[in-house]
Coordinates of C-alpha atoms and ligand atoms in Angstrom, one line a residue:
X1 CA -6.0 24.2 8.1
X2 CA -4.2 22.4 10.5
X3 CA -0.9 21.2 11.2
X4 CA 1.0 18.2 13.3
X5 CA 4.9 17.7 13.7
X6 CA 7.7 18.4 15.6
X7 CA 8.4 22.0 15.8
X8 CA 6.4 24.7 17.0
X9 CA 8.0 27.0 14.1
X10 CA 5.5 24.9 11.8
X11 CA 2.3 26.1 13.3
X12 CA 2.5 30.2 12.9
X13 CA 4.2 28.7 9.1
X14 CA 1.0 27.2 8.1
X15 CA -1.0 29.9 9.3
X16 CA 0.9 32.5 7.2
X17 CA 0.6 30.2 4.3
X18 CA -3.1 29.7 4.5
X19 CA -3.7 33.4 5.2
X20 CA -1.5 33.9 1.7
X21 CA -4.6 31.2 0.4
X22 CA -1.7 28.2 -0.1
X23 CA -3.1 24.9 0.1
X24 CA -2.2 21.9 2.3
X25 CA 1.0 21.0 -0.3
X26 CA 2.7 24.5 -0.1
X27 CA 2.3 24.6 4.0
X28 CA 3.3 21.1 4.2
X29 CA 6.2 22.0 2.0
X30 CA 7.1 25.7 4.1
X31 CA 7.5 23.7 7.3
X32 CA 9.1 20.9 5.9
X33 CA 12.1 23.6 5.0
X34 CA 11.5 25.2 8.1
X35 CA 12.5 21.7 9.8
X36 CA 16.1 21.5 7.4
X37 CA 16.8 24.4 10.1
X38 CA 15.3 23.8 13.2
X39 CA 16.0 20.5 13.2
X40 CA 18.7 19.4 11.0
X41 CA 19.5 16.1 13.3
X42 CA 16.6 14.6 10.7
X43 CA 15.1 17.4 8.8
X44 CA 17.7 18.1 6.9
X45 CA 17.9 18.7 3.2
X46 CA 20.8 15.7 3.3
X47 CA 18.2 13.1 4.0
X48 CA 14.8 11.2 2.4
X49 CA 11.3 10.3 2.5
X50 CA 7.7 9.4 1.6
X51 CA 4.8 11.7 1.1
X52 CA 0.9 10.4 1.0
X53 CA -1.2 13.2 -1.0
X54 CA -4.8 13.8 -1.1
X55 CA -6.0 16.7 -3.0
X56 CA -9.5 17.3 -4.5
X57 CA -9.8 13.4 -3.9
X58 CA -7.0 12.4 -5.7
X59 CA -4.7 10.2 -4.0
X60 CA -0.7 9.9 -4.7
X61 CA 2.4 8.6 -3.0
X62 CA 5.8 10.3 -3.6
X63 CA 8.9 8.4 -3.1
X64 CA 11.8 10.7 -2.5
X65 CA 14.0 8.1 -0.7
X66 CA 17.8 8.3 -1.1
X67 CA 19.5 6.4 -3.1
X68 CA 22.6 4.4 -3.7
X69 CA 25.1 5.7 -5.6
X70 CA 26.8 4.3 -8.7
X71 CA 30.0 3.0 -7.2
X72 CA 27.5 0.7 -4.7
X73 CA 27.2 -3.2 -4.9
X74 CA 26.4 -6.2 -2.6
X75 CA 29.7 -6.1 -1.2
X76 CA 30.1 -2.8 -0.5
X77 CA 30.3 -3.5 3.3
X78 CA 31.3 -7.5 3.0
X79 CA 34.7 -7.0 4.8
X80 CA 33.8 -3.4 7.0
X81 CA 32.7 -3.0 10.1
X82 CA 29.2 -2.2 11.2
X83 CA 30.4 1.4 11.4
X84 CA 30.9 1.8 7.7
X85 CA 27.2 2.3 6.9
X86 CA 26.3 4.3 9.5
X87 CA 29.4 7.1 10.1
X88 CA 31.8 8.6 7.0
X89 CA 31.3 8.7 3.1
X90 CA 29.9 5.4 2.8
X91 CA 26.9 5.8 4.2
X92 CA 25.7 8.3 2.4
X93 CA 22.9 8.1 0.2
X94 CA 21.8 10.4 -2.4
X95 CA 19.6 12.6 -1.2
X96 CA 15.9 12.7 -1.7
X97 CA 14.4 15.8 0.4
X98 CA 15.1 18.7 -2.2
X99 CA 13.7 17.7 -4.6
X100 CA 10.9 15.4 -3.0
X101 CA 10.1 18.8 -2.0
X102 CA 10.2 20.6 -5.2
X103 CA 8.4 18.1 -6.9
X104 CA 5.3 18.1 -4.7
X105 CA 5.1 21.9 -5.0
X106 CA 5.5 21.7 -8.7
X107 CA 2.6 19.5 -9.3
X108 CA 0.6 20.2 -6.6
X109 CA 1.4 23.8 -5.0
X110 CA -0.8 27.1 -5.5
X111 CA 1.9 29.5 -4.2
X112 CA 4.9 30.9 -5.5
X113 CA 8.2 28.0 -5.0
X114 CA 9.9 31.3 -3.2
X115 CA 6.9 32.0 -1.1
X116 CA 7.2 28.6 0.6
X117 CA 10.9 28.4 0.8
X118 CA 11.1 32.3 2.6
X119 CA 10.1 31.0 6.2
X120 CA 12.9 28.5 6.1
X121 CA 15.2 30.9 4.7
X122 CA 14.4 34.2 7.0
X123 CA 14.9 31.5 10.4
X124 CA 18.2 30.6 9.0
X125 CA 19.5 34.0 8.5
X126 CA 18.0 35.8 11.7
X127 CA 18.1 32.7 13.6
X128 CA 15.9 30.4 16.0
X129 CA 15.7 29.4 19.2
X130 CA 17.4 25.8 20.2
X131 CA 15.3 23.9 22.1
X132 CA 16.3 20.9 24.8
X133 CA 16.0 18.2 21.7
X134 CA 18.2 20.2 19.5
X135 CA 20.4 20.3 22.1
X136 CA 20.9 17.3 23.2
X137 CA 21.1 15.5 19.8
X138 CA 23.8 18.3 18.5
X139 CA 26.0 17.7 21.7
X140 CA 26.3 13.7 21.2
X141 CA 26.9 14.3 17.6
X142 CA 30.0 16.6 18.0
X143 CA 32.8 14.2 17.8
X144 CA 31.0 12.4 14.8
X145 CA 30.3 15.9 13.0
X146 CA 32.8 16.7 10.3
X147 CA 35.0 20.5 10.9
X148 CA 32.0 22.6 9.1
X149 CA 29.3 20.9 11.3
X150 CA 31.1 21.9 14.2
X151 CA 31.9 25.5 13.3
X152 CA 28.2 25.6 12.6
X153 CA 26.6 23.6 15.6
X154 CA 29.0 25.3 17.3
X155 CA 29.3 28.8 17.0
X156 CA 32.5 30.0 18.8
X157 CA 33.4 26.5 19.7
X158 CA 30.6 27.2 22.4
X159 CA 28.0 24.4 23.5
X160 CA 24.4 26.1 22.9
X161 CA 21.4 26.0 25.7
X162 CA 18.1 25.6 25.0
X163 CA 16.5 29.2 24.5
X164 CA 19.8 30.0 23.0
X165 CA 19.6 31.7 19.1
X166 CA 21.3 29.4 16.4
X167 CA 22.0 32.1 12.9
X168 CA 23.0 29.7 9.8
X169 CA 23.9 31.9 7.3
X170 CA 25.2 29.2 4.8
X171 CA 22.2 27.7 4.8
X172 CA 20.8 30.6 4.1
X173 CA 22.9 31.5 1.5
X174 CA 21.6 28.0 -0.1
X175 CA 18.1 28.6 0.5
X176 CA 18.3 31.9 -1.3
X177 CA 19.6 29.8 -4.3
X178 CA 16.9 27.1 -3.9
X179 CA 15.0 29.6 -4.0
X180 CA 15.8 30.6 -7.2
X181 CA 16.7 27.6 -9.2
X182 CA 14.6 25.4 -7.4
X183 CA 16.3 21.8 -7.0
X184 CA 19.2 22.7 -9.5
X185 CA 20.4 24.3 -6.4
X186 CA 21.2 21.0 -4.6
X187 CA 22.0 18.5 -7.1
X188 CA 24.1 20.7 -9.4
X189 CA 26.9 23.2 -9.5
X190 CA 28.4 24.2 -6.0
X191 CA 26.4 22.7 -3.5
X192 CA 26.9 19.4 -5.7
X193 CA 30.7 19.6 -5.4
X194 CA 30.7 20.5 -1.7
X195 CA 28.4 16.7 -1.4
X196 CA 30.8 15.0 -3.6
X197 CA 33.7 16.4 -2.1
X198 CA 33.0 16.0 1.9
X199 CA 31.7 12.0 1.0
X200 CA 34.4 11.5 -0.9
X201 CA 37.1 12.7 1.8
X202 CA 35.7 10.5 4.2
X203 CA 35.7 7.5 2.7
X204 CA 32.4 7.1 0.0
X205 CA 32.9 6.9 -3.5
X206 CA 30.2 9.9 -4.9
X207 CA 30.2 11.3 -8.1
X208 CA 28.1 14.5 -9.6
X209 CA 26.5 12.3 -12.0
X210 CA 25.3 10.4 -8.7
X211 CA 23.3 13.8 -7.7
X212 CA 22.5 15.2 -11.0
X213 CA 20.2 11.9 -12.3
X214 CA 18.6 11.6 -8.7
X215 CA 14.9 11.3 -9.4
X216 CA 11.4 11.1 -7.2
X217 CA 9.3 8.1 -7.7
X218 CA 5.2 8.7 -8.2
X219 CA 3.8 5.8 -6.7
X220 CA 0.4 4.8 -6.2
X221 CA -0.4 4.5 -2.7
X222 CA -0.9 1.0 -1.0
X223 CA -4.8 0.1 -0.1
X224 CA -6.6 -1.9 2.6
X225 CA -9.8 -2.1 4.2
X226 CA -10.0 -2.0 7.9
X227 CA -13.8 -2.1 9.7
X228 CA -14.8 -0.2 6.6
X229 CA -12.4 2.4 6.7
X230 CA -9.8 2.8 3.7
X231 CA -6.3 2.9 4.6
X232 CA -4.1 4.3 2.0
X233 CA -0.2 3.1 2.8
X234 CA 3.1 3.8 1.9
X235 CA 3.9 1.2 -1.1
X236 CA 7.5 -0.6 -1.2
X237 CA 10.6 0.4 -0.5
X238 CA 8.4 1.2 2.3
X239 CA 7.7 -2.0 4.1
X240 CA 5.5 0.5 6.4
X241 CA 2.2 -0.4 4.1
X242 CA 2.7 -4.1 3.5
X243 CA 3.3 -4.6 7.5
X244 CA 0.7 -2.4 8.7
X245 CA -2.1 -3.9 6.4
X246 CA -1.5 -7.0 7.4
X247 CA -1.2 -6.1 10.9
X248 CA -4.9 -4.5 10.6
X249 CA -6.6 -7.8 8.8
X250 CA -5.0 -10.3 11.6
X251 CA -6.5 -7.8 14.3
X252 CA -10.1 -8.3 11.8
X253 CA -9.7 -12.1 11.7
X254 CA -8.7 -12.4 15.3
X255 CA -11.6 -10.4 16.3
X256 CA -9.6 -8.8 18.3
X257 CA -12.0 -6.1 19.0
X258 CA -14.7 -8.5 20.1
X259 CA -12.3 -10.7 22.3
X260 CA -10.6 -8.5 24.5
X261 CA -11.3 -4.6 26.6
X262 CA -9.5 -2.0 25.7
X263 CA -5.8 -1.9 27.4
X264 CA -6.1 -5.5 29.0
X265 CA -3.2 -7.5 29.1
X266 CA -5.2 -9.8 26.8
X267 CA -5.4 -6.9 24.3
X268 CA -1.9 -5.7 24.7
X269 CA -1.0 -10.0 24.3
X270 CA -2.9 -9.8 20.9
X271 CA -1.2 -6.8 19.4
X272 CA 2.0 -8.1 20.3
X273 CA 1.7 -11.4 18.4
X274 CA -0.4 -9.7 15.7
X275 CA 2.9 -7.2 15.1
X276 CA 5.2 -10.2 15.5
X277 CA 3.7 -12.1 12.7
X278 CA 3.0 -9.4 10.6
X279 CA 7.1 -8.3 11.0
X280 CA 8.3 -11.8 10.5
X281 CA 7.7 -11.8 6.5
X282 CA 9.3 -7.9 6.3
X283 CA 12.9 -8.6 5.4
X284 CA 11.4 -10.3 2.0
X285 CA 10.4 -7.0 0.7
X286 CA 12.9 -4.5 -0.9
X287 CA 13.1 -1.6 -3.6
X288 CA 10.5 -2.8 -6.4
X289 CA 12.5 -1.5 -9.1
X290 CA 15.3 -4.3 -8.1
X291 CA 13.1 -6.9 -6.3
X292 CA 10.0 -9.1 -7.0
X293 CA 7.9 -7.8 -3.6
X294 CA 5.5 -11.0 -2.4
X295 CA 3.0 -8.5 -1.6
X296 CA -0.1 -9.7 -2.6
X297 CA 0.9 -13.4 -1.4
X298 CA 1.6 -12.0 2.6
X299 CA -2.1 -10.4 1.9
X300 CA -4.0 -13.3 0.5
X301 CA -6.7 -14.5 2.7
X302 CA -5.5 -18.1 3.5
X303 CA -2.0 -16.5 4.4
X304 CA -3.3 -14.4 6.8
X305 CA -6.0 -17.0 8.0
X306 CA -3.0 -19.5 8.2
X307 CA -1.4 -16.5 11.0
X308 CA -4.3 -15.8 12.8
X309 CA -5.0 -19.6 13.6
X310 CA -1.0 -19.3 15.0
X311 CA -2.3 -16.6 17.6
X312 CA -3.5 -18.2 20.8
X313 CA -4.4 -16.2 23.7
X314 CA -2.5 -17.6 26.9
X315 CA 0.9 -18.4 25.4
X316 CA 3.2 -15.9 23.3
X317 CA 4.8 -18.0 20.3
X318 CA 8.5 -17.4 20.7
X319 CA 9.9 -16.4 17.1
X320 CA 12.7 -18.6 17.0
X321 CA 10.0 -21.3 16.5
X322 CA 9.3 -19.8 13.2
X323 CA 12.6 -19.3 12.0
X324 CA 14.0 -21.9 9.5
X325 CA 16.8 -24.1 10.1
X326 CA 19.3 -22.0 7.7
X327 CA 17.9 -19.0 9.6
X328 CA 19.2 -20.3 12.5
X329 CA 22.4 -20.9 11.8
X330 CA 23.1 -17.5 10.1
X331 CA 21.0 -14.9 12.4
X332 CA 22.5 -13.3 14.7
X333 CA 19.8 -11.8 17.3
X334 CA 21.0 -9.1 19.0
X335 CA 19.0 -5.4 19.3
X336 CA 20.4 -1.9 19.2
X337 CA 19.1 1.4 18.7
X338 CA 19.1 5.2 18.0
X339 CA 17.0 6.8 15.2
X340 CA 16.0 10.1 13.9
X341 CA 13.4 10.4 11.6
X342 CA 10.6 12.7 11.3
X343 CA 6.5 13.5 10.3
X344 CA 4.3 16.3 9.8
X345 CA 0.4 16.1 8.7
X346 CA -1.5 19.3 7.1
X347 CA -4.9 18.6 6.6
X348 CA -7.4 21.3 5.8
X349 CA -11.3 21.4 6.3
X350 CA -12.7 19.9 3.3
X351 CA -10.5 16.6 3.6
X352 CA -7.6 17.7 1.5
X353 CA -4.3 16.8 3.4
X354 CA -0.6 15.6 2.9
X355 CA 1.3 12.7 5.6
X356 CA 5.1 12.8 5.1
X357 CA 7.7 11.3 6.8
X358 CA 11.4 12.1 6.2
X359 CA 14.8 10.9 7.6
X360 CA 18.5 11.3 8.2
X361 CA 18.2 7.8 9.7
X362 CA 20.7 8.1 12.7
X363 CA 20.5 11.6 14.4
X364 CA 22.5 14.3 11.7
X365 CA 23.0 11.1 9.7
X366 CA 26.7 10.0 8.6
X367 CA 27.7 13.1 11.0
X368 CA 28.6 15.0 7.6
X369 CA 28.1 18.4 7.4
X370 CA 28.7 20.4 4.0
X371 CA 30.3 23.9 4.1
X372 CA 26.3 25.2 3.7
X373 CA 25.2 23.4 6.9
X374 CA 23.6 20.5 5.3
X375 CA 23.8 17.3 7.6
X376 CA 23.8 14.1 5.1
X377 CA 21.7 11.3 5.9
X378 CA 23.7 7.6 6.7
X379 CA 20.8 5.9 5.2
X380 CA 23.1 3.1 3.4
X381 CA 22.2 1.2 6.6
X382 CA 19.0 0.6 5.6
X383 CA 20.0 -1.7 3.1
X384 CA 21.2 -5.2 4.2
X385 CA 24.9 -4.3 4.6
X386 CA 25.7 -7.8 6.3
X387 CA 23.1 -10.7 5.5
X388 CA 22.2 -12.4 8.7
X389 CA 23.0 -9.2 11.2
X390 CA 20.8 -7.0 12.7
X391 CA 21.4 -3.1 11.0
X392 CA 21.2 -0.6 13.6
X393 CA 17.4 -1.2 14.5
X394 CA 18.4 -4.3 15.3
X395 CA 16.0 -5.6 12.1
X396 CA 17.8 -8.6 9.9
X397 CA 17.1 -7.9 6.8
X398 CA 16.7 -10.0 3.2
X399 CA 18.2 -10.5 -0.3
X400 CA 15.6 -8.3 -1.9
X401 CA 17.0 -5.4 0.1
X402 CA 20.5 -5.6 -1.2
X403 CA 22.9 -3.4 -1.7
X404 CA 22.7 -2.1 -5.6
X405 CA 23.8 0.8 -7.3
X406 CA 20.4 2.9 -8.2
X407 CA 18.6 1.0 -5.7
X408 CA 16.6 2.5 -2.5
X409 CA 16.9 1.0 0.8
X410 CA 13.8 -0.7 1.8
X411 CA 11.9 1.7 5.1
X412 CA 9.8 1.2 7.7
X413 CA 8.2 4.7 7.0
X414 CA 4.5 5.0 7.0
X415 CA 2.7 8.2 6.3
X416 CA -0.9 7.1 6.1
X417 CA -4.3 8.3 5.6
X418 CA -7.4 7.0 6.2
X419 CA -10.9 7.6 4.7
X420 CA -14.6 6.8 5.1
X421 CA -17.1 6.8 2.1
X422 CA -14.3 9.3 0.4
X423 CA -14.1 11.4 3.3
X424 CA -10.8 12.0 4.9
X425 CA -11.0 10.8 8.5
X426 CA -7.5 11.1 9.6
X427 CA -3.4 11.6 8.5
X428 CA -0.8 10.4 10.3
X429 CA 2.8 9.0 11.2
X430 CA 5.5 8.9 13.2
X431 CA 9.4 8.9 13.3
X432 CA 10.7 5.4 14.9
X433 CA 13.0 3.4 12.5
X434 CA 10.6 -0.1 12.7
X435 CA 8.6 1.0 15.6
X436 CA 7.0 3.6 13.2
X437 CA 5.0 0.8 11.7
X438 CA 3.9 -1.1 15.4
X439 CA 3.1 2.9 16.3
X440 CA 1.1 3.9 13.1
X441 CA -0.4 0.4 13.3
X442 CA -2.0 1.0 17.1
X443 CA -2.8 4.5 16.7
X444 CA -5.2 4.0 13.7
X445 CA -6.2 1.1 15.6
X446 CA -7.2 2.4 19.0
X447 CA -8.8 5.2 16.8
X448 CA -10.8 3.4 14.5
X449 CA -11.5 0.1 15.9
X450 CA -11.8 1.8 19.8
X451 CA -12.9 5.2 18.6
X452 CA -10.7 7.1 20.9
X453 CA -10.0 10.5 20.1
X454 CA -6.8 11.1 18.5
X455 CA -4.7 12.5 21.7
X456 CA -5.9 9.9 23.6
X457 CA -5.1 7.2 20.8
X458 CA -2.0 8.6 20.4
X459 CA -1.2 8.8 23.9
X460 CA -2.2 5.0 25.4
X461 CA 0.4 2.6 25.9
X462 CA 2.0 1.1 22.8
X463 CA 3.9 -2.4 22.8
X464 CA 6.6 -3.0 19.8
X465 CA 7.6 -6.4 18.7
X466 CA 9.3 -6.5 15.7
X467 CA 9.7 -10.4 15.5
X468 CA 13.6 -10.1 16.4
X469 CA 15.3 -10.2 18.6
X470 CA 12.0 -12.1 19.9
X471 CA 11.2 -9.2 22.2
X472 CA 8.5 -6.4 23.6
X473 CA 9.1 -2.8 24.0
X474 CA 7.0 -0.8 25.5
X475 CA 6.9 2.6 27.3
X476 CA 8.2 2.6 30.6
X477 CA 5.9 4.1 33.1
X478 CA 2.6 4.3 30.8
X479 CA 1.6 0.2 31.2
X480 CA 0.9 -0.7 35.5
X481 CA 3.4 -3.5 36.4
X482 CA 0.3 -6.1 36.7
X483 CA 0.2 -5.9 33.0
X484 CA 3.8 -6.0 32.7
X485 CA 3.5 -9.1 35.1
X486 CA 0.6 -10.3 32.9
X487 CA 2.5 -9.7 29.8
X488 CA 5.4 -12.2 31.1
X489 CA 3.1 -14.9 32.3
X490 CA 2.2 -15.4 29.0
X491 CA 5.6 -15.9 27.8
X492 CA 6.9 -12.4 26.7
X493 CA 10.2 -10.6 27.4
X494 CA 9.7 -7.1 28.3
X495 CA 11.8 -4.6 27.6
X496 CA 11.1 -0.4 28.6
X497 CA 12.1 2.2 25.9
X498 CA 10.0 4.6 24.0
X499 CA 8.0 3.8 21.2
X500 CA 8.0 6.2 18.6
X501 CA 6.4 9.7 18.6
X502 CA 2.8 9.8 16.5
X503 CA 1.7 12.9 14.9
X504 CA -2.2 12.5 13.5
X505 CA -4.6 14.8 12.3
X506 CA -8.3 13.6 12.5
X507 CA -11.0 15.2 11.1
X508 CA -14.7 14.5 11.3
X509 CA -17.7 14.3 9.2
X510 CA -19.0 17.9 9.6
X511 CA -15.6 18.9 8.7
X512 CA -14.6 19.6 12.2
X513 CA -10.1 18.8 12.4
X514 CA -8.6 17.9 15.5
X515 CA -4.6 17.6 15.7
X516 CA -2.2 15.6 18.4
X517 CA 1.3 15.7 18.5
X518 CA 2.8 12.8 20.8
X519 CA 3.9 13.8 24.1
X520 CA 6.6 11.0 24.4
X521 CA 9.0 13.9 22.8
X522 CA 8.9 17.4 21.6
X523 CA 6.2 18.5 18.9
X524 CA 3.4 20.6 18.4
X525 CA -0.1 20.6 16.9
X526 CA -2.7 23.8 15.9
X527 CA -4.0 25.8 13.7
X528 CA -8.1 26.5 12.3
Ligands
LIG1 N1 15.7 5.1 8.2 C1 14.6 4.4 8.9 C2 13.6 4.0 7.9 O1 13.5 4.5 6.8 O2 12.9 3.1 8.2

């Protein structure tokens, strides 16, 4: 069994679970806890995700995003600032996390729910080592973290150094109750109080009714064909699935493959206008309980043919072009960013495996901290707090995704796996707010379609364009300046910052698993 995410904890984890003959559910679930505290900036128990399952060829997609509460409506934020969604009781969402957790171990897990929650709780209450990440997301957080975070973060009112032991007894405490009720523990009783009360002190409106009917969403997963692989992806309120299938059938109908080597500027040129295209149609799409998703329309063959023919090879199209004339008057184009989100992969030998991805959003979140240590996620910004401005990813997003009491905000979230001939071939994702999708996207890309191994597909030079603001990202120092040079003779506007952080197992047909953790950031990858 092998493992991929960010913490090294999570490797000796799944080993002890294996050896204890759990299956790919109960490690996945073990390190998941073990990230709520090692890395509480977004593994915490306060945030949400998406899980893709396979297990004895069955394939499932769990929906554990958070969700509005009931005092939410469209014009929650109308006449706020931008800070409203993102720091204080507003921007909290209900929680998804315990009992996304719980859920996959109740349907799917072999061990005992204490089993897998004991490593999680035995590093809070003897402690862990801080590492330079933890660090230096906790110290930028203090002034935003409410009195318990920073008696916790904290300890002594002292700033900690990487190497450094961090106890959290509270969250301990909590575990040890989790561990026993199961996810009672969170949405109920005390720990349900301490939510409602620290929201509703700094401005949210939360109620316990809002925790006690939070629910998990079964879903079944998205699927596409790419060069006869199948891609299972992360259905709505994920837009991760609808943008990364299309993204993979304009790279089939621009033969991309054929027309271009392997990290040429012409290559790099393609992806960005396939990802710009594929992006442009994202801010229709939005929680399907509450919205009519055009999904199959954005996949219909003369859609897609209709893009392709827009892709020319010398000239990038600039994306105000495509933008309509109300658009224009109402969009404001402007780009900013921070984002903490998470993935881990467990795949074991015979193809069984689980990709989930889980979030705070911002780094800790809303900068709430409950009295037991739990960082709440500000995931409210997700939605589309104020039509026509960019959110804090800089994406403008669309009516579907409004603000609605019940409703989840739609994602860019992507765990994904891919098969051939029923045969797992690889599980991955990536933390990255939209960049997740252009990252998952390029990395089953340059491993499928340019069968690189997975470190090395994980490891080339990305380029992000998420149609606006109508620009490129890319790593800086991984592309040479001539195709930087080539890139902007073509039209584009460049831009250096990192792009996302891909963690993929792959595994091949004899069975054999190899796993890659990104090295644009801290992670690790191992196991047997
Ligand atoms: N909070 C980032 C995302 O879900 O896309």
């Amino acid at each position: 069994m092998m493992v991929t995410g960010p913490s090294p904890y999570s490797v000796q984890i799944v080993k002890d679970i294996d050896a204890k003959g759990g299956n790919v559910v109960d490690a996945l679930v073990a390190g998941a806890l073990e990230l709520a505290v090692t890395h509480p900036y977004y593994g915490a128990l306060g945030g949400g995700g998406f899980a893709l399952v396979k297990i004895n060829g069955e394939k499932t997609a769990l929906d554990f995003r958070e969700m509005a509460p009931k005092s939410a409506n469209p014009d929650t934020y109308k006449d706020k600032d931008a800070k409203a969604s993102l720091t204080g009781g507003l921007a909290v969402g209900v929680p998804g996390v315990p009992s996304g957790l719980y859920e996959l171990h109740k349907k799917y897990g072999k061990l005992k729910w204490a089993q897998v929650v004991e490593p999680a709780r035995l590093l809070a209450e003897k402690g862990f080592e801080v590492s330079g990440e933890w660090v230096k997301l906790t110290t930028r957080n203090h002034d935003r973290f409410t009195k318990d975070g920073q008696e916790i973060f904290f300890p002594k009112n002292q700033n900690l150094k990487p190497g450094d032991t961090l106890k959290q007894p509270q969250l301990a405490k909590f575990l040890k109750r989790y561990q026993k009720e199961g996810a009672k523990a969170f949405y109920e009783g005390a720990n349900a109080r301490e939510i409602v009360d620290v929201v509703n002190q700094t401005g949210g409106a939360f109620t316990t009714d809002d925790l006690k009917n939070y629910k998990v969403r079964w879903l079944k997963p998205m699927m596409t064909k790419f060069m006869g692989y199948d891609v299972s992806l992360m259905p709505p309120p994920s837009s991760g699935g609808v943008v990364i299938a299309q993204a993979l059938k304009l790279v089939e109908k621009t033969k991309l493959v054929e027309k271009t080597q392997p990290l040429s500027v012409d290559e790099f040129h393609g992806l960005i206008e396939i990802e710009k295209l594929s992006y442009r149609n994202r801010s229709q799409l939005g929680d399907p309980d509450f919205a009519k998703n055009p999904t199959d329309d954005l996949l219909k063959d003369e859609a897609l043919d209709k893009l392709a023919s827009m892709i020319k090879p010398d000239k990038a199209i600039k994306s105000a072009s495509l933008l309509t004339a109300e658009e224009k008057q109402t969009i404001e184009n402007a780009a900013k960013e921070k984002a903490e989100t998470t993935h881990m992969s467990v795949m074991d030998s015979q193809g069984n495996t689980i990709a989930m991805t889980v979030t705070l959003n911002g780094d800790y979140g809303s900068g709430l901290v409950t009295k037991s240590g739990i960082a709440l996620n500000n995931e409210m910004d997700d939605f589309t707090t104020h039509p026509g401005k960019p959110n804090m990813f800089g994406l403008i997003q669309g009516e579907a995704n409004a603000v609605r009491a019940g409703a989840r905000p739609l994602s860019s979230m992507s765990p994904t796996i891919v098969e051939k001939d029923g045969q797992t071939v690889l599980s991955l994702g990536s933390p990255g707010g939209p960049r997740i999708i252009s990252a998952v996207f390029q990395v089953i890309y340059r491993s499928l379609a340019r069968n690189l191994d997975v470190d090395v597909a994980i490891q080339s030079p990305r380029v992000h364009h998420q149609f606006l603001p109508d620009q490129v990202k890319t790593d800086a120092n991984k592309l040479p300046p001539e195709s930087i040079e080539g890139l902007k003779a073509k039209g584009h506007s460049v831009d250096f910052s990192s792009t996302a952080k891909v963690y993929a197992i792959r595994r091949s047909s004899d069975g054999m698993l190899s796993a890659a953790a990104d090295a644009r950031g801290e992670g690790a990858a191992g196991g047997h």
